[in-house]
Amino acid sequence: MVAFVTKSQPVSELRARGLPCAGLKDDLVDRFIRDNVRREATAPTDASTFNEAANDDDRQAHLETLSADNTRLRAELDTRRHANAGRKLARLARGASTTSPIQIHSTSDTASCIAVFDGTSQQSARQVERTAALAHWTPSLSLASAANPLAKTARDWHSAYGWRNDTWENWRDALAQRFRRRLTMQEFMKLQAKRRLGDNETIVEYMCSKSAILDKAPYLLAEDERISLILSGIDDDTWAHPLAAQVCFSVTELIDKATLLDARHQATVYVPKTTTCHRLHQSIVRKVLIDEYHPATLTPCGVSVRTGPIREPRVHEYPHDSASTAATSVICPAIVANPKLRPWFGRKNDVQREATGTK
């Protein structure tokens, strides 16, 4: 049978199947036969094909069953959701008629935190908003609490025009528009220059007060500018130099550093200087000096003294007053006014003036 087969036939068949076509005719025929055997071994039978088709049908039926179950479960879930939503709405409708709304009342303690309007609408509104945030006020309560402490022109404005603004935001903006006035730079510098550190004031108290004044600046001051203006109000170098040497990036840090100096500042004692007249008065009224006068006279105060020369005081008589020595060389104005109280050298000068006719 192979003898009747030409070489071109197996070559064309092998080329169609994608197999090698080179070689002798017998080799090509054997290659063709082996390929046929391999195909028959791997080809499915009718039974296997039928089983695979049955499995596909079962798989499709199972998928359809799952799809039907999913559809039924989705429908039940939607039904339950609608039922729950209906019950919640009914419960809310019943509770709305019986539950009273939450009311926040303003007590005298919280309302007293708002100061009387001083003409600075921005600071007053900021103070009201700060108190409202802490006390959990509603906008309407904030409006009522802010309108209560108004005085003079601001109260008249509210009575005439301000009451028409029914919301807190509109009322606040209208108040700021009506009383908006900023200090000029000259007025601000003059105002802040008046505030200086007092003798009976702590450094922290001064800094907090000066910082509040700096908030009235016509423009927003930087932190280094605020620190410079605060330090310019401290005249005493004892406190100005240590504070200026500190590296601070904000006023808060400067106040923290100033707290350490307050202990030294409060411990400093300011002693008034003793004048020469005060020391002279203390030395003359001492009895030990009065007893050293020889001629006895009577002063206007009723004290018997002697108008003689004053002897040198002993050291043990004045252990605590070194200024008493100066009393021997200085004449008290009271003695000069009364000739009877002056010593002999004072009378000698009077006699000379009377002789010459001079006063």
C-alpha positions as a Python dict, from the first residue, in 0.01 Angstrom:
ca = {
    (1, 'M'): (0, 0, 0),
    (2, 'V'): (291, 229, 69),
    (3, 'A'): (416, 162, -282),
    (4, 'F'): (109, 330, -434),
    (5, 'V'): (151, 642, -218),
    (6, 'T'): (351, 924, -366),
    (7, 'K'): (581, 1139, -155),
    (8, 'S'): (381, 1452, -217),
    (9, 'Q'): (71, 1319, -38),
    (10, 'P'): (225, 1266, 310),
    (11, 'V'): (423, 1589, 270),
    (12, 'S'): (108, 1794, 212),
    (13, 'E'): (-78, 1619, 496),
    (14, 'L'): (209, 1667, 742),
    (15, 'R'): (243, 2031, 638),
    (16, 'A'): (-128, 2082, 709),
    (17, 'R'): (-92, 1928, 1057),
    (18, 'G'): (219, 2137, 1134),
    (19, 'L'): (461, 1845, 1141),
    (20, 'P'): (810, 1821, 981),
    (21, 'C'): (803, 1741, 607),
    (22, 'A'): (1170, 1657, 541),
    (23, 'G'): (1296, 1297, 495),
    (24, 'L'): (1234, 989, 290),
    (25, 'K'): (891, 874, 183),
    (26, 'D'): (890, 584, 431),
    (27, 'D'): (983, 816, 716),
    (28, 'L'): (709, 1057, 620),
    (29, 'V'): (451, 776, 611),
    (30, 'D'): (559, 647, 954),
    (31, 'R'): (535, 999, 1094),
    (32, 'F'): (187, 1033, 951),
    (33, 'I'): (75, 698, 1101),
    (34, 'R'): (212, 783, 1447),
    (35, 'D'): (25, 1110, 1442),
    (36, 'N'): (-298, 929, 1356),
    (37, 'V'): (-248, 685, 1646),
    (38, 'R'): (-183, 969, 1886),
    (39, 'R'): (-497, 1150, 1777),
    (40, 'E'): (-713, 842, 1820),
    (41, 'A'): (-578, 788, 2173),
    (42, 'T'): (-656, 1142, 2281),
    (43, 'A'): (-989, 1181, 2104),
    (44, 'P'): (-1291, 1178, 2345),
    (45, 'T'): (-1538, 897, 2334),
    (46, 'D'): (-1910, 936, 2309),
    (47, 'A'): (-1960, 841, 2677),
    (48, 'S'): (-1722, 1104, 2805),
    (49, 'T'): (-1881, 1364, 2582),
    (50, 'F'): (-2222, 1275, 2720),
    (51, 'N'): (-2099, 1296, 3080),
    (52, 'E'): (-1947, 1637, 3024),
    (53, 'A'): (-2269, 1763, 2871),
    (54, 'A'): (-2463, 1631, 3171),
    (55, 'N'): (-2226, 1802, 3412),
    (56, 'D'): (-2269, 2129, 3227),
    (57, 'D'): (-2646, 2100, 3255),
    (58, 'D'): (-2626, 2035, 3631),
    (59, 'R'): (-2393, 2326, 3678),
    (60, 'Q'): (-2623, 2560, 3489),
    (61, 'A'): (-2924, 2442, 3692),
    (62, 'H'): (-2735, 2505, 4017),
    (63, 'L'): (-2643, 2856, 3907),
    (64, 'E'): (-3004, 2930, 3820),
    (65, 'T'): (-3112, 2805, 4164),
    (66, 'L'): (-2858, 3029, 4338),
    (67, 'S'): (-2971, 3326, 4133),
    (68, 'A'): (-3333, 3264, 4232),
    (69, 'D'): (-3234, 3238, 4599),
    (70, 'N'): (-3039, 3562, 4578),
    (71, 'T'): (-3334, 3739, 4422),
    (72, 'R'): (-3566, 3613, 4695),
    (73, 'L'): (-3322, 3715, 4972),
    (74, 'R'): (-3283, 4063, 4825),
    (75, 'A'): (-3659, 4107, 4816),
    (76, 'E'): (-3694, 3999, 5180),
    (77, 'L'): (-3411, 4232, 5288),
    (78, 'D'): (-3567, 4529, 5111),
    (79, 'T'): (-3903, 4451, 5272),
    (80, 'R'): (-3749, 4443, 5620),
    (81, 'R'): (-3560, 4768, 5558),
    (82, 'H'): (-3877, 4947, 5455),
    (83, 'A'): (-4060, 4810, 5758),
    (84, 'N'): (-3785, 4925, 5999),
    (85, 'A'): (-3772, 5268, 5840),
    (86, 'G'): (-4148, 5303, 5874),
    (87, 'R'): (-4138, 5208, 6242),
    (88, 'K'): (-3855, 5459, 6311),
    (89, 'L'): (-4042, 5739, 6138),
    (90, 'A'): (-4354, 5660, 6337),
    (91, 'R'): (-4155, 5657, 6661),
    (92, 'L'): (-3995, 5993, 6580),
    (93, 'A'): (-4333, 6140, 6494),
    (94, 'R'): (-4475, 6030, 6827),
    (95, 'G'): (-4169, 6153, 7023),
    (96, 'A'): (-4164, 6497, 6860),
    (97, 'S'): (-4489, 6596, 7026),
    (98, 'T'): (-4386, 6482, 7375),
    (99, 'T'): (-4014, 6575, 7393),
    (100, 'S'): (-3936, 6940, 7469),
    (101, 'P'): (-3642, 7103, 7288),
    (102, 'I'): (-3314, 7153, 7473),
    (103, 'Q'): (-3291, 7500, 7624),
    (104, 'I'): (-2965, 7662, 7735),
    (105, 'H'): (-3016, 7938, 7989),
    (106, 'S'): (-2780, 8222, 8065),
    (107, 'T'): (-2702, 8270, 8433),
    (108, 'S'): (-2582, 8588, 8595),
    (109, 'D'): (-2233, 8445, 8630),
    (110, 'T'): (-2187, 8382, 8259),
    (111, 'A'): (-2361, 8703, 8152),
    (112, 'S'): (-2139, 8909, 8381),
    (113, 'C'): (-1834, 8796, 8182),
    (114, 'I'): (-1938, 9034, 7904),
    (115, 'A'): (-1816, 9383, 7982),
    (116, 'V'): (-2003, 9702, 7901),
    (117, 'F'): (-1957, 9805, 7540),
    (118, 'D'): (-1666, 10051, 7528),
    (119, 'G'): (-1683, 10148, 7163),
    (120, 'T'): (-1454, 9873, 7031),
    (121, 'S'): (-1695, 9647, 6845),
    (122, 'Q'): (-1432, 9394, 6739),
    (123, 'Q'): (-1316, 9322, 7095),
    (124, 'S'): (-1672, 9311, 7229),
    (125, 'A'): (-1784, 9062, 6962),
    (126, 'R'): (-1477, 8848, 7024),
    (127, 'Q'): (-1552, 8842, 7397),
    (128, 'V'): (-1913, 8739, 7337),
    (129, 'E'): (-1811, 8458, 7101),
    (130, 'R'): (-1555, 8329, 7351),
    (131, 'T'): (-1813, 8322, 7632),
    (132, 'A'): (-2074, 8164, 7404),
    (133, 'A'): (-1836, 7884, 7307),
    (134, 'L'): (-1751, 7806, 7669),
    (135, 'A'): (-2113, 7822, 7793),
    (136, 'H'): (-2263, 7645, 7485),
    (137, 'W'): (-2494, 7934, 7399),
    (138, 'T'): (-2720, 7929, 7097),
    (139, 'P'): (-2684, 8212, 6841),
    (140, 'S'): (-3008, 8373, 6962),
    (141, 'L'): (-2888, 8365, 7324),
    (142, 'S'): (-2555, 8516, 7217),
    (143, 'L'): (-2742, 8801, 7049),
    (144, 'A'): (-2954, 8870, 7358),
    (145, 'S'): (-2653, 8854, 7590),
    (146, 'A'): (-2446, 9085, 7369),
    (147, 'A'): (-2722, 9346, 7342),
    (148, 'N'): (-2780, 9360, 7718),
    (149, 'P'): (-2455, 9536, 7828),
    (150, 'L'): (-2473, 9805, 7559),
    (151, 'A'): (-2459, 10161, 7690),
    (152, 'K'): (-2510, 10517, 7568),
    (153, 'T'): (-2484, 10550, 7189),
    (154, 'A'): (-2456, 10176, 7131),
    (155, 'R'): (-2775, 10110, 7326),
    (156, 'D'): (-2959, 10382, 7134),
    (157, 'W'): (-2838, 10230, 6808),
    (158, 'H'): (-2967, 9888, 6911),
    (159, 'S'): (-3305, 10032, 7011),
    (160, 'A'): (-3341, 10213, 6678),
    (161, 'Y'): (-3176, 9985, 6423),
    (162, 'G'): (-2998, 9687, 6578),
    (163, 'W'): (-3314, 9499, 6680),
    (164, 'R'): (-3400, 9448, 6312),
    (165, 'N'): (-3113, 9199, 6279),
    (166, 'D'): (-3263, 8870, 6396),
    (167, 'T'): (-2944, 8662, 6374),
    (168, 'W'): (-2623, 8693, 6569),
    (169, 'E'): (-2402, 8713, 6259),
    (170, 'N'): (-2603, 8997, 6102),
    (171, 'W'): (-2621, 9189, 6430),
    (172, 'R'): (-2247, 9150, 6489),
    (173, 'D'): (-2159, 9272, 6139),
    (174, 'A'): (-2398, 9569, 6168),
    (175, 'L'): (-2247, 9669, 6503),
    (176, 'A'): (-1895, 9651, 6363),
    (177, 'Q'): (-1997, 9856, 6059),
    (178, 'R'): (-2155, 10127, 6274),
    (179, 'F'): (-1883, 10166, 6539),
    (180, 'R'): (-1578, 10078, 6335),
    (181, 'R'): (-1298, 10315, 6426),
    (182, 'R'): (-931, 10231, 6436),
    (183, 'L'): (-665, 10425, 6617),
    (184, 'T'): (-416, 10614, 6408),
    (185, 'M'): (-53, 10518, 6438),
    (186, 'Q'): (23, 10834, 6633),
    (187, 'E'): (-260, 10772, 6879),
    (188, 'F'): (-157, 10411, 6925),
    (189, 'M'): (208, 10494, 6992),
    (190, 'K'): (107, 10761, 7242),
    (191, 'L'): (-129, 10519, 7416),
    (192, 'Q'): (122, 10237, 7448),
    (193, 'A'): (402, 10472, 7558),
    (194, 'K'): (198, 10576, 7864),
    (195, 'R'): (187, 10221, 7995),
    (196, 'R'): (508, 10154, 8188),
    (197, 'L'): (614, 9918, 8464),
    (198, 'G'): (516, 10052, 8808),
    (199, 'D'): (707, 10014, 9134),
    (200, 'N'): (429, 9815, 9303),
    (201, 'E'): (348, 9602, 8999),
    (202, 'T'): (479, 9262, 8897),
    (203, 'I'): (642, 9215, 8561),
    (204, 'V'): (383, 8959, 8452),
    (205, 'E'): (95, 9195, 8537),
    (206, 'Y'): (258, 9471, 8335),
    (207, 'M'): (321, 9245, 8035),
    (208, 'C'): (-35, 9113, 8025),
    (209, 'S'): (-175, 9466, 8049),
    (210, 'K'): (63, 9598, 7783),
    (211, 'S'): (-21, 9306, 7553),
    (212, 'A'): (-391, 9393, 7576),
    (213, 'I'): (-309, 9751, 7472),
    (214, 'L'): (-106, 9626, 7175),
    (215, 'D'): (-416, 9448, 7045),
    (216, 'K'): (-558, 9792, 6962),
    (217, 'A'): (-290, 9857, 6702),
    (218, 'P'): (-411, 9979, 6361),
    (219, 'Y'): (-244, 9676, 6200),
    (220, 'L'): (-147, 9329, 6313),
    (221, 'L'): (181, 9345, 6501),
    (222, 'A'): (443, 9075, 6463),
    (223, 'E'): (567, 8892, 6770),
    (224, 'D'): (907, 9061, 6767),
    (225, 'E'): (740, 9403, 6746),
    (226, 'R'): (516, 9324, 7042),
    (227, 'I'): (815, 9206, 7246),
    (228, 'S'): (1009, 9522, 7162),
    (229, 'L'): (721, 9751, 7264),
    (230, 'I'): (667, 9559, 7588),
    (231, 'L'): (1034, 9585, 7685),
    (232, 'S'): (1037, 9957, 7603),
    (233, 'G'): (804, 10020, 7898),
    (234, 'I'): (1052, 9879, 8155),
    (235, 'D'): (1277, 10166, 8269),
    (236, 'D'): (1467, 9982, 8541),
    (237, 'D'): (1779, 9825, 8391),
    (238, 'T'): (1776, 9564, 8668),
    (239, 'W'): (1481, 9396, 8492),
    (240, 'A'): (1515, 9532, 8137),
    (241, 'H'): (1861, 9388, 8065),
    (242, 'P'): (1789, 9026, 8175),
    (243, 'L'): (1465, 9022, 7977),
    (244, 'A'): (1627, 9170, 7667),
    (245, 'A'): (1897, 8902, 7680),
    (246, 'Q'): (1638, 8623, 7664),
    (247, 'V'): (1571, 8460, 7325),
    (248, 'C'): (1191, 8459, 7294),
    (249, 'F'): (986, 8401, 6981),
    (250, 'S'): (648, 8503, 7129),
    (251, 'V'): (500, 8714, 7406),
    (252, 'T'): (396, 8397, 7587),
    (253, 'E'): (757, 8281, 7612),
    (254, 'L'): (859, 8627, 7735),
    (255, 'I'): (596, 8614, 8010),
    (256, 'D'): (721, 8270, 8114),
    (257, 'K'): (1075, 8405, 8147),
    (258, 'A'): (948, 8711, 8338),
    (259, 'T'): (785, 8489, 8599),
    (260, 'L'): (1130, 8397, 8731),
    (261, 'L'): (1219, 8764, 8777),
    (262, 'D'): (901, 8846, 8966),
    (263, 'A'): (1038, 8684, 9282),
    (264, 'R'): (1337, 8919, 9279),
    (265, 'H'): (1120, 9213, 9182),
    (266, 'Q'): (881, 9160, 9471),
    (267, 'A'): (1166, 9109, 9720),
    (268, 'T'): (1323, 9446, 9634),
    (269, 'V'): (1256, 9708, 9908),
    (270, 'Y'): (1242, 10074, 9807),
    (271, 'V'): (1378, 10282, 10098),
    (272, 'P'): (1330, 10661, 10070),
    (273, 'K'): (1646, 10866, 10098),
    (274, 'T'): (1699, 11049, 10432),
    (275, 'T'): (1748, 11424, 10384),
    (276, 'T'): (1987, 11643, 10583),
    (277, 'C'): (1701, 11845, 10732),
    (278, 'H'): (1535, 11526, 10856),
    (279, 'R'): (1856, 11408, 11024),
    (280, 'L'): (1908, 11756, 11174),
    (281, 'H'): (1559, 11758, 11320),
    (282, 'Q'): (1615, 11416, 11478),
    (283, 'S'): (1946, 11525, 11630),
    (284, 'I'): (1821, 11854, 11778),
    (285, 'V'): (1523, 11706, 11956),
    (286, 'R'): (1747, 11470, 12147),
    (287, 'K'): (1756, 11553, 12514),
    (288, 'V'): (2127, 11494, 12537),
    (289, 'L'): (2192, 11798, 12313),
    (290, 'I'): (1940, 12020, 12487),
    (291, 'D'): (2105, 11964, 12827),
    (292, 'E'): (2441, 12097, 12697),
    (293, 'Y'): (2322, 12462, 12661),
    (294, 'H'): (2439, 12691, 12949),
    (295, 'P'): (2202, 12994, 12957),
    (296, 'A'): (1854, 12875, 13055),
    (297, 'T'): (1569, 12993, 12833),
    (298, 'L'): (1221, 12873, 12753),
    (299, 'T'): (1129, 12764, 12402),
    (300, 'P'): (782, 12814, 12255),
    (301, 'C'): (723, 12444, 12312),
    (302, 'G'): (776, 12481, 12684),
    (303, 'V'): (1111, 12293, 12694),
    (304, 'S'): (1386, 12446, 12902),
    (305, 'V'): (1712, 12471, 12705),
    (306, 'R'): (2041, 12655, 12741),
    (307, 'T'): (2170, 12891, 12471),
    (308, 'G'): (2536, 12818, 12511),
    (309, 'P'): (2786, 12662, 12277),
    (310, 'I'): (2724, 12297, 12202),
    (311, 'R'): (2994, 12069, 12326),
    (312, 'E'): (3121, 11787, 12117),
    (313, 'P'): (2894, 11480, 12160),
    (314, 'R'): (3041, 11164, 12299),
    (315, 'V'): (3047, 10854, 12087),
    (316, 'H'): (2861, 10640, 12338),
    (317, 'E'): (2568, 10882, 12343),
    (318, 'Y'): (2478, 10821, 11975),
    (319, 'P'): (2568, 10467, 11885),
    (320, 'H'): (2303, 10440, 11613),
    (321, 'D'): (2290, 10787, 11453),
    (322, 'S'): (2603, 10912, 11282),
    (323, 'A'): (2418, 11218, 11152),
    (324, 'S'): (2400, 11374, 11503),
    (325, 'T'): (2755, 11505, 11464),
    (326, 'A'): (2635, 11735, 11188),
    (327, 'A'): (2398, 11902, 11434),
    (328, 'T'): (2693, 12075, 11604),
    (329, 'S'): (2782, 12266, 11288),
    (330, 'V'): (2435, 12329, 11136),
    (331, 'I'): (2181, 12570, 11285),
    (332, 'C'): (1816, 12461, 11290),
    (333, 'P'): (1570, 12701, 11118),
    (334, 'A'): (1363, 12713, 11438),
    (335, 'I'): (1664, 12840, 11633),
    (336, 'V'): (1745, 13099, 11367),
    (337, 'A'): (1390, 13234, 11381),
    (338, 'N'): (1398, 13279, 11762),
    (339, 'P'): (1694, 13486, 11893),
    (340, 'K'): (1655, 13340, 12241),
    (341, 'L'): (1720, 12990, 12112),
    (342, 'R'): (2031, 13077, 11909),
    (343, 'P'): (2375, 13024, 12064),
    (344, 'W'): (2617, 13300, 12146),
    (345, 'F'): (2771, 13316, 11796),
    (346, 'G'): (2426, 13380, 11651),
    (347, 'R'): (2368, 13672, 11890),
    (348, 'K'): (2708, 13815, 11804),
    (349, 'N'): (2610, 13832, 11440),
    (350, 'D'): (2285, 14010, 11532),
    (351, 'V'): (2476, 14273, 11732),
    (352, 'Q'): (2705, 14338, 11439),
    (353, 'R'): (2411, 14377, 11200),
    (354, 'E'): (2235, 14619, 11439),
    (355, 'A'): (2551, 14828, 11467),
    (356, 'T'): (2588, 14854, 11091),
    (357, 'G'): (2216, 14907, 11034),
    (358, 'T'): (2173, 14600, 10816),
    (359, 'K'): (1911, 14336, 10855),
}
